[in-house]
Amino acid sequence: VSSYKISYATPTGTPKQAYNKNPNFKNLPGNLQMSRRIVDEDIVIGQRIKPMTREERRALQDRDYMEKLRLAQRREDYCQYEDPGFINHASQNSAAYIDEHHRFADNILDIERNRREEERLRRENYLRARGEAAMERSRRIAERVEAEEQEKQDHLNRLRERGNTKNLSGANFNLLTHEYNSGADGEQAAREDERARERAELRKRELAKRGGYGYNPLTGEYMNGL
């Protein structure tokens, strides 16, 4: 039976004509002699197509992908399309290629050790910076407190030098004894009065010089003491 081709249709004439044209029809078994669907032409079976995967079927549904694919496959006088491939992935023959083992660290323990060392250094630098900032802040506070204490001490010293001002006159000298006070205000008043007397003496001499050195033209007498 394997030497005969079985078909589901009779392309050459009716089943009876196909039965008459087959010279070996008489030698077939009885169960096949009653069939009218055995023909003498060979049946051409189409080439089997490999089933596509789900990703391939989805790619065929992508409009952009199909347009690019048609552009890449067209010929004749069109511009030829050259696929550059994965430009971000170097091939094994290129100088930029490196295997997956050497792309990263060879040992994961080295990576972890380096990470912990960086974390430790960062923590130490952070604590050192905080310590230095705290020391600088403490130094400024101590200097400010010391300056305030020194200012208070200087104020007390000035009060002691000036003495008690309770029940004292507001003048810088004693009206009864005509003596200046023993404090800083008395000394300042004495200096000011001395400068005033010096200016008065200079003015007196200047007026005498301009007035003829004490000569009185009305009486014809001279004034002594100039």
PDB file of C-alpha atoms in Angstrom:
ATOM      1  CA  VAL A   1       0.000   0.000   0.000  1.00  0.00           C
ATOM      2  CA  SER A   2       2.943   2.286   0.610  1.00  0.00           C
ATOM      3  CA  SER A   3       3.673   2.443  -3.128  1.00  0.00           C
ATOM      4  CA  TYR A   4       0.389   4.235  -3.796  1.00  0.00           C
ATOM      5  CA  LYS A   5      -0.464   7.844  -3.102  1.00  0.00           C
ATOM      6  CA  ILE A   6      -3.661   8.507  -1.236  1.00  0.00           C
ATOM      7  CA  SER A   7      -5.508  11.743  -1.879  1.00  0.00           C
ATOM      8  CA  TYR A   8      -8.646  13.376  -0.624  1.00  0.00           C
ATOM      9  CA  ALA A   9      -9.551  14.635  -4.099  1.00  0.00           C
ATOM     10  CA  THR A  10      -9.334  13.422  -7.705  1.00  0.00           C
ATOM     11  CA  PRO A  11      -7.680  16.201  -9.735  1.00  0.00           C
ATOM     12  CA  THR A  12      -7.867  14.185 -13.024  1.00  0.00           C
ATOM     13  CA  GLY A  13     -11.470  13.495 -13.934  1.00  0.00           C
ATOM     14  CA  THR A  14     -14.082  11.653 -11.970  1.00  0.00           C
ATOM     15  CA  PRO A  15     -13.369   8.846  -9.472  1.00  0.00           C
ATOM     16  CA  LYS A  16     -14.412   6.300 -12.106  1.00  0.00           C
ATOM     17  CA  GLN A  17     -11.918   7.632 -14.655  1.00  0.00           C
ATOM     18  CA  ALA A  18      -9.192   7.580 -12.007  1.00  0.00           C
ATOM     19  CA  TYR A  19     -10.166   3.975 -11.244  1.00  0.00           C
ATOM     20  CA  ASN A  20      -9.907   2.966 -14.882  1.00  0.00           C
ATOM     21  CA  LYS A  21      -6.584   4.739 -15.458  1.00  0.00           C
ATOM     22  CA  ASN A  22      -4.841   3.065 -12.560  1.00  0.00           C
ATOM     23  CA  PRO A  23      -3.264  -0.150 -13.914  1.00  0.00           C
ATOM     24  CA  ASN A  24      -2.496  -1.458 -10.481  1.00  0.00           C
ATOM     25  CA  PHE A  25      -5.969  -1.039  -9.198  1.00  0.00           C
ATOM     26  CA  LYS A  26      -6.755  -4.720  -9.789  1.00  0.00           C
ATOM     27  CA  ASN A  27      -3.903  -5.803  -7.528  1.00  0.00           C
ATOM     28  CA  LEU A  28      -4.977  -3.720  -4.525  1.00  0.00           C
ATOM     29  CA  PRO A  29      -6.468  -5.333  -1.479  1.00  0.00           C
ATOM     30  CA  GLY A  30     -10.201  -5.671  -1.322  1.00  0.00           C
ATOM     31  CA  ASN A  31     -10.724  -2.901   1.169  1.00  0.00           C
ATOM     32  CA  LEU A  32      -8.924  -0.466  -1.167  1.00  0.00           C
ATOM     33  CA  GLN A  33     -10.573  -1.667  -4.402  1.00  0.00           C
ATOM     34  CA  MET A  34     -13.905  -0.265  -3.257  1.00  0.00           C
ATOM     35  CA  SER A  35     -12.393   3.210  -2.774  1.00  0.00           C
ATOM     36  CA  ARG A  36     -12.769   5.748  -5.559  1.00  0.00           C
ATOM     37  CA  ARG A  37     -10.273   8.253  -4.078  1.00  0.00           C
ATOM     38  CA  ILE A  38      -7.032   6.533  -5.163  1.00  0.00           C
ATOM     39  CA  VAL A  39      -5.311   8.390  -8.005  1.00  0.00           C
ATOM     40  CA  ASP A  40      -2.137   7.841  -9.945  1.00  0.00           C
ATOM     41  CA  GLU A  41      -0.703  11.389  -9.510  1.00  0.00           C
ATOM     42  CA  ASP A  42       1.798  12.106  -6.737  1.00  0.00           C
ATOM     43  CA  ILE A  43       0.563  14.472  -4.089  1.00  0.00           C
ATOM     44  CA  VAL A  44       2.959  17.330  -3.410  1.00  0.00           C
ATOM     45  CA  ILE A  45       3.080  17.942   0.298  1.00  0.00           C
ATOM     46  CA  GLY A  46       3.974  21.546   1.268  1.00  0.00           C
ATOM     47  CA  GLN A  47       7.093  22.364   3.232  1.00  0.00           C
ATOM     48  CA  ARG A  48       6.576  22.227   6.926  1.00  0.00           C
ATOM     49  CA  ILE A  49       6.747  25.631   8.670  1.00  0.00           C
ATOM     50  CA  LYS A  50       8.428  25.898  12.026  1.00  0.00           C
ATOM     51  CA  PRO A  51       6.012  27.263  14.612  1.00  0.00           C
ATOM     52  CA  MET A  52       6.779  30.747  15.834  1.00  0.00           C
ATOM     53  CA  THR A  53       7.267  31.608  19.441  1.00  0.00           C
ATOM     54  CA  ARG A  54       5.148  34.075  21.319  1.00  0.00           C
ATOM     55  CA  GLU A  55       7.843  36.756  21.117  1.00  0.00           C
ATOM     56  CA  GLU A  56       8.091  36.316  17.334  1.00  0.00           C
ATOM     57  CA  ARG A  57       4.343  36.608  16.921  1.00  0.00           C
ATOM     58  CA  ARG A  58       4.322  39.771  19.009  1.00  0.00           C
ATOM     59  CA  ALA A  59       7.184  41.192  16.938  1.00  0.00           C
ATOM     60  CA  LEU A  60       5.185  40.652  13.746  1.00  0.00           C
ATOM     61  CA  GLN A  61       2.386  42.712  15.264  1.00  0.00           C
ATOM     62  CA  ASP A  62       4.730  45.654  15.825  1.00  0.00           C
ATOM     63  CA  ARG A  63       4.214  48.160  13.025  1.00  0.00           C
ATOM     64  CA  ASP A  64       7.561  49.915  13.428  1.00  0.00           C
ATOM     65  CA  TYR A  65       9.422  46.633  13.463  1.00  0.00           C
ATOM     66  CA  MET A  66       7.697  45.423  10.302  1.00  0.00           C
ATOM     67  CA  GLU A  67       8.395  48.684   8.461  1.00  0.00           C
ATOM     68  CA  LYS A  68      12.062  48.541   9.389  1.00  0.00           C
ATOM     69  CA  LEU A  69      12.196  44.891   8.360  1.00  0.00           C
ATOM     70  CA  ARG A  70      10.689  45.639   4.936  1.00  0.00           C
ATOM     71  CA  LEU A  71      13.095  48.526   4.423  1.00  0.00           C
ATOM     72  CA  ALA A  72      16.022  46.284   5.293  1.00  0.00           C
ATOM     73  CA  GLN A  73      14.873  43.526   2.909  1.00  0.00           C
ATOM     74  CA  ARG A  74      14.063  45.632  -0.167  1.00  0.00           C
ATOM     75  CA  ARG A  75      16.449  45.538  -3.138  1.00  0.00           C
ATOM     76  CA  GLU A  76      16.781  46.868  -6.719  1.00  0.00           C
ATOM     77  CA  ASP A  77      17.701  50.562  -6.925  1.00  0.00           C
ATOM     78  CA  TYR A  78      16.908  51.412  -3.327  1.00  0.00           C
ATOM     79  CA  CYS A  79      19.477  52.422  -0.751  1.00  0.00           C
ATOM     80  CA  GLN A  80      20.919  49.394   0.936  1.00  0.00           C
ATOM     81  CA  TYR A  81      20.290  49.148   4.632  1.00  0.00           C
ATOM     82  CA  GLU A  82      23.112  47.877   6.772  1.00  0.00           C
ATOM     83  CA  ASP A  83      22.268  46.708  10.236  1.00  0.00           C
ATOM     84  CA  PRO A  84      24.884  48.021  12.671  1.00  0.00           C
ATOM     85  CA  GLY A  85      23.900  45.432  15.227  1.00  0.00           C
ATOM     86  CA  PHE A  86      24.287  46.011  18.928  1.00  0.00           C
ATOM     87  CA  ILE A  87      26.730  48.894  18.970  1.00  0.00           C
ATOM     88  CA  ASN A  88      26.689  48.921  22.766  1.00  0.00           C
ATOM     89  CA  HIS A  89      27.873  45.310  22.897  1.00  0.00           C
ATOM     90  CA  ALA A  90      31.332  44.697  21.518  1.00  0.00           C
ATOM     91  CA  SER A  91      31.997  41.464  19.678  1.00  0.00           C
ATOM     92  CA  GLN A  92      34.651  39.021  20.800  1.00  0.00           C
ATOM     93  CA  ASN A  93      36.961  40.046  17.953  1.00  0.00           C
ATOM     94  CA  SER A  94      36.985  43.745  18.885  1.00  0.00           C
ATOM     95  CA  ALA A  95      39.436  45.410  21.245  1.00  0.00           C
ATOM     96  CA  ALA A  96      36.606  46.694  23.434  1.00  0.00           C
ATOM     97  CA  TYR A  97      35.340  43.229  24.257  1.00  0.00           C
ATOM     98  CA  ILE A  98      35.593  41.983  27.808  1.00  0.00           C
ATOM     99  CA  ASP A  99      34.018  38.886  29.220  1.00  0.00           C
ATOM    100  CA  GLU A 100      31.396  38.908  31.905  1.00  0.00           C
ATOM    101  CA  HIS A 101      33.810  37.612  34.531  1.00  0.00           C
ATOM    102  CA  HIS A 102      36.146  40.607  34.265  1.00  0.00           C
ATOM    103  CA  ARG A 103      33.503  43.266  33.737  1.00  0.00           C
ATOM    104  CA  PHE A 104      33.018  43.432  37.467  1.00  0.00           C
ATOM    105  CA  ALA A 105      35.209  42.605  40.432  1.00  0.00           C
ATOM    106  CA  ASP A 106      36.636  39.120  40.436  1.00  0.00           C
ATOM    107  CA  ASN A 107      35.737  38.506  44.035  1.00  0.00           C
ATOM    108  CA  ILE A 108      32.552  39.624  45.742  1.00  0.00           C
ATOM    109  CA  LEU A 109      34.402  39.680  49.058  1.00  0.00           C
ATOM    110  CA  ASP A 110      36.696  42.403  47.739  1.00  0.00           C
ATOM    111  CA  ILE A 111      33.682  44.473  46.766  1.00  0.00           C
ATOM    112  CA  GLU A 112      32.114  44.069  50.190  1.00  0.00           C
ATOM    113  CA  ARG A 113      35.398  44.841  51.941  1.00  0.00           C
ATOM    114  CA  ASN A 114      35.902  47.989  49.861  1.00  0.00           C
ATOM    115  CA  ARG A 115      32.349  49.088  50.552  1.00  0.00           C
ATOM    116  CA  ARG A 116      32.787  48.643  54.288  1.00  0.00           C
ATOM    117  CA  GLU A 117      36.132  50.460  54.205  1.00  0.00           C
ATOM    118  CA  GLU A 118      34.564  53.406  52.389  1.00  0.00           C
ATOM    119  CA  GLU A 119      31.710  53.451  54.870  1.00  0.00           C
ATOM    120  CA  ARG A 120      34.168  53.399  57.781  1.00  0.00           C
ATOM    121  CA  LEU A 121      36.234  56.253  56.335  1.00  0.00           C
ATOM    122  CA  ARG A 122      33.122  58.288  55.665  1.00  0.00           C
ATOM    123  CA  ARG A 123      31.952  57.733  59.249  1.00  0.00           C
ATOM    124  CA  GLU A 124      35.356  58.679  60.657  1.00  0.00           C
ATOM    125  CA  ASN A 125      35.505  61.858  58.593  1.00  0.00           C
ATOM    126  CA  TYR A 126      32.000  62.764  59.685  1.00  0.00           C
ATOM    127  CA  LEU A 127      32.783  62.246  63.373  1.00  0.00           C
ATOM    128  CA  ARG A 128      36.098  64.105  63.060  1.00  0.00           C
ATOM    129  CA  ALA A 129      34.373  67.060  61.420  1.00  0.00           C
ATOM    130  CA  ARG A 130      31.730  67.130  64.140  1.00  0.00           C
ATOM    131  CA  GLY A 131      34.409  66.966  66.848  1.00  0.00           C
ATOM    132  CA  GLU A 132      36.379  69.825  65.311  1.00  0.00           C
ATOM    133  CA  ALA A 133      33.224  71.910  64.982  1.00  0.00           C
ATOM    134  CA  ALA A 134      32.339  71.237  68.632  1.00  0.00           C
ATOM    135  CA  MET A 135      35.855  72.204  69.775  1.00  0.00           C
ATOM    136  CA  GLU A 136      35.745  75.419  67.758  1.00  0.00           C
ATOM    137  CA  ARG A 137      32.332  76.242  69.193  1.00  0.00           C
ATOM    138  CA  SER A 138      33.565  75.599  72.736  1.00  0.00           C
ATOM    139  CA  ARG A 139      36.627  77.791  72.140  1.00  0.00           C
ATOM    140  CA  ARG A 140      34.487  80.690  70.913  1.00  0.00           C
ATOM    141  CA  ILE A 141      32.163  80.339  73.902  1.00  0.00           C
ATOM    142  CA  ALA A 142      35.121  80.313  76.315  1.00  0.00           C
ATOM    143  CA  GLU A 143      36.620  83.409  74.680  1.00  0.00           C
ATOM    144  CA  ARG A 144      33.298  85.237  74.878  1.00  0.00           C
ATOM    145  CA  VAL A 145      32.845  84.331  78.545  1.00  0.00           C
ATOM    146  CA  GLU A 146      36.414  85.404  79.328  1.00  0.00           C
ATOM    147  CA  ALA A 147      35.902  88.721  77.539  1.00  0.00           C
ATOM    148  CA  GLU A 148      32.702  89.341  79.508  1.00  0.00           C
ATOM    149  CA  GLU A 149      34.459  88.568  82.797  1.00  0.00           C
ATOM    150  CA  GLN A 150      37.318  90.920  81.907  1.00  0.00           C
ATOM    151  CA  GLU A 151      34.851  93.673  81.049  1.00  0.00           C
ATOM    152  CA  LYS A 152      33.121  93.241  84.403  1.00  0.00           C
ATOM    153  CA  GLN A 153      36.459  93.371  86.238  1.00  0.00           C
ATOM    154  CA  ASP A 154      37.498  96.540  84.411  1.00  0.00           C
ATOM    155  CA  HIS A 155      34.166  98.134  85.293  1.00  0.00           C
ATOM    156  CA  LEU A 156      34.653  97.297  88.973  1.00  0.00           C
ATOM    157  CA  ASN A 157      38.168  98.736  88.899  1.00  0.00           C
ATOM    158  CA  ARG A 158      36.871 101.975  87.425  1.00  0.00           C
ATOM    159  CA  LEU A 159      34.221 102.176  90.116  1.00  0.00           C
ATOM    160  CA  ARG A 160      36.854 101.679  92.847  1.00  0.00           C
ATOM    161  CA  GLU A 161      39.110 104.342  91.387  1.00  0.00           C
ATOM    162  CA  ARG A 162      36.282 106.839  91.116  1.00  0.00           C
ATOM    163  CA  GLY A 163      35.108 106.146  94.631  1.00  0.00           C
ATOM    164  CA  ASN A 164      31.705 106.574  96.167  1.00  0.00           C
ATOM    165  CA  THR A 165      29.479 109.115  94.432  1.00  0.00           C
ATOM    166  CA  LYS A 166      26.652 109.034  96.927  1.00  0.00           C
ATOM    167  CA  ASN A 167      25.798 112.404  98.603  1.00  0.00           C
ATOM    168  CA  LEU A 168      28.519 114.144  96.573  1.00  0.00           C
ATOM    169  CA  SER A 169      28.258 117.376  94.649  1.00  0.00           C
ATOM    170  CA  GLY A 170      27.942 117.274  90.909  1.00  0.00           C
ATOM    171  CA  ALA A 171      30.859 119.723  90.543  1.00  0.00           C
ATOM    172  CA  ASN A 172      34.382 118.544  89.941  1.00  0.00           C
ATOM    173  CA  PHE A 173      35.791 120.566  92.825  1.00  0.00           C
ATOM    174  CA  ASN A 174      34.918 121.515  96.373  1.00  0.00           C
ATOM    175  CA  LEU A 175      33.241 124.903  96.623  1.00  0.00           C
ATOM    176  CA  LEU A 176      34.496 125.472 100.131  1.00  0.00           C
ATOM    177  CA  THR A 177      38.143 124.504  99.819  1.00  0.00           C
ATOM    178  CA  HIS A 178      38.460 125.191  96.077  1.00  0.00           C
ATOM    179  CA  GLU A 179      40.200 121.877  95.649  1.00  0.00           C
ATOM    180  CA  TYR A 180      39.551 119.499  92.830  1.00  0.00           C
ATOM    181  CA  ASN A 181      38.218 116.040  93.473  1.00  0.00           C
ATOM    182  CA  SER A 182      40.739 113.227  93.777  1.00  0.00           C
ATOM    183  CA  GLY A 183      39.074 111.157  91.076  1.00  0.00           C
ATOM    184  CA  ALA A 184      39.451 111.135  87.329  1.00  0.00           C
ATOM    185  CA  ASP A 185      36.784 113.807  86.901  1.00  0.00           C
ATOM    186  CA  GLY A 186      38.704 116.173  89.198  1.00  0.00           C
ATOM    187  CA  GLU A 187      41.930 115.670  87.266  1.00  0.00           C
ATOM    188  CA  GLN A 188      40.141 116.310  83.988  1.00  0.00           C
ATOM    189  CA  ALA A 189      38.570 119.501  85.360  1.00  0.00           C
ATOM    190  CA  ALA A 190      41.996 120.697  86.557  1.00  0.00           C
ATOM    191  CA  ARG A 191      43.524 120.155  83.145  1.00  0.00           C
ATOM    192  CA  GLU A 192      40.689 121.999  81.423  1.00  0.00           C
ATOM    193  CA  ASP A 193      40.972 124.951  83.822  1.00  0.00           C
ATOM    194  CA  GLU A 194      44.734 125.093  83.317  1.00  0.00           C
ATOM    195  CA  ARG A 195      44.310 125.239  79.544  1.00  0.00           C
ATOM    196  CA  ALA A 196      41.674 127.985  79.966  1.00  0.00           C
ATOM    197  CA  ARG A 197      44.094 130.071  82.087  1.00  0.00           C
ATOM    198  CA  GLU A 198      46.837 129.591  79.500  1.00  0.00           C
ATOM    199  CA  ARG A 199      44.548 130.811  76.724  1.00  0.00           C
ATOM    200  CA  ALA A 200      43.516 133.800  78.832  1.00  0.00           C
ATOM    201  CA  GLU A 201      47.150 134.761  79.441  1.00  0.00           C
ATOM    202  CA  LEU A 202      47.930 134.531  75.732  1.00  0.00           C
ATOM    203  CA  ARG A 203      44.915 136.679  74.896  1.00  0.00           C
ATOM    204  CA  LYS A 204      45.999 139.250  77.501  1.00  0.00           C
ATOM    205  CA  ARG A 205      49.496 139.530  76.028  1.00  0.00           C
ATOM    206  CA  GLU A 206      48.121 139.771  72.478  1.00  0.00           C
ATOM    207  CA  LEU A 207      45.794 142.598  73.446  1.00  0.00           C
ATOM    208  CA  ALA A 208      48.627 144.412  75.245  1.00  0.00           C
ATOM    209  CA  LYS A 209      50.844 144.112  72.197  1.00  0.00           C
ATOM    210  CA  ARG A 210      48.203 145.525  69.924  1.00  0.00           C
ATOM    211  CA  GLY A 211      47.320 148.263  72.416  1.00  0.00           C
ATOM    212  CA  GLY A 212      50.817 149.749  72.856  1.00  0.00           C
ATOM    213  CA  TYR A 213      52.132 147.632  75.694  1.00  0.00           C
ATOM    214  CA  GLY A 214      50.070 149.306  78.420  1.00  0.00           C
ATOM    215  CA  TYR A 215      50.613 152.965  77.484  1.00  0.00           C
ATOM    216  CA  ASN A 216      47.568 155.126  78.152  1.00  0.00           C
ATOM    217  CA  PRO A 217      47.551 158.104  75.792  1.00  0.00           C
ATOM    218  CA  LEU A 218      44.935 159.931  77.857  1.00  0.00           C
ATOM    219  CA  THR A 219      46.888 159.945  81.091  1.00  0.00           C
ATOM    220  CA  GLY A 220      50.329 159.313  79.670  1.00  0.00           C
ATOM    221  CA  GLU A 221      50.987 156.516  82.109  1.00  0.00           C
ATOM    222  CA  TYR A 222      52.144 152.914  81.632  1.00  0.00           C
ATOM    223  CA  MET A 223      50.387 149.918  83.102  1.00  0.00           C
ATOM    224  CA  ASN A 224      52.743 147.697  85.045  1.00  0.00           C
ATOM    225  CA  GLY A 225      52.620 143.927  85.008  1.00  0.00           C
ATOM    226  CA  LEU A 226      52.603 143.397  81.273  1.00  0.00           C
TER     227      LEU A 226
END
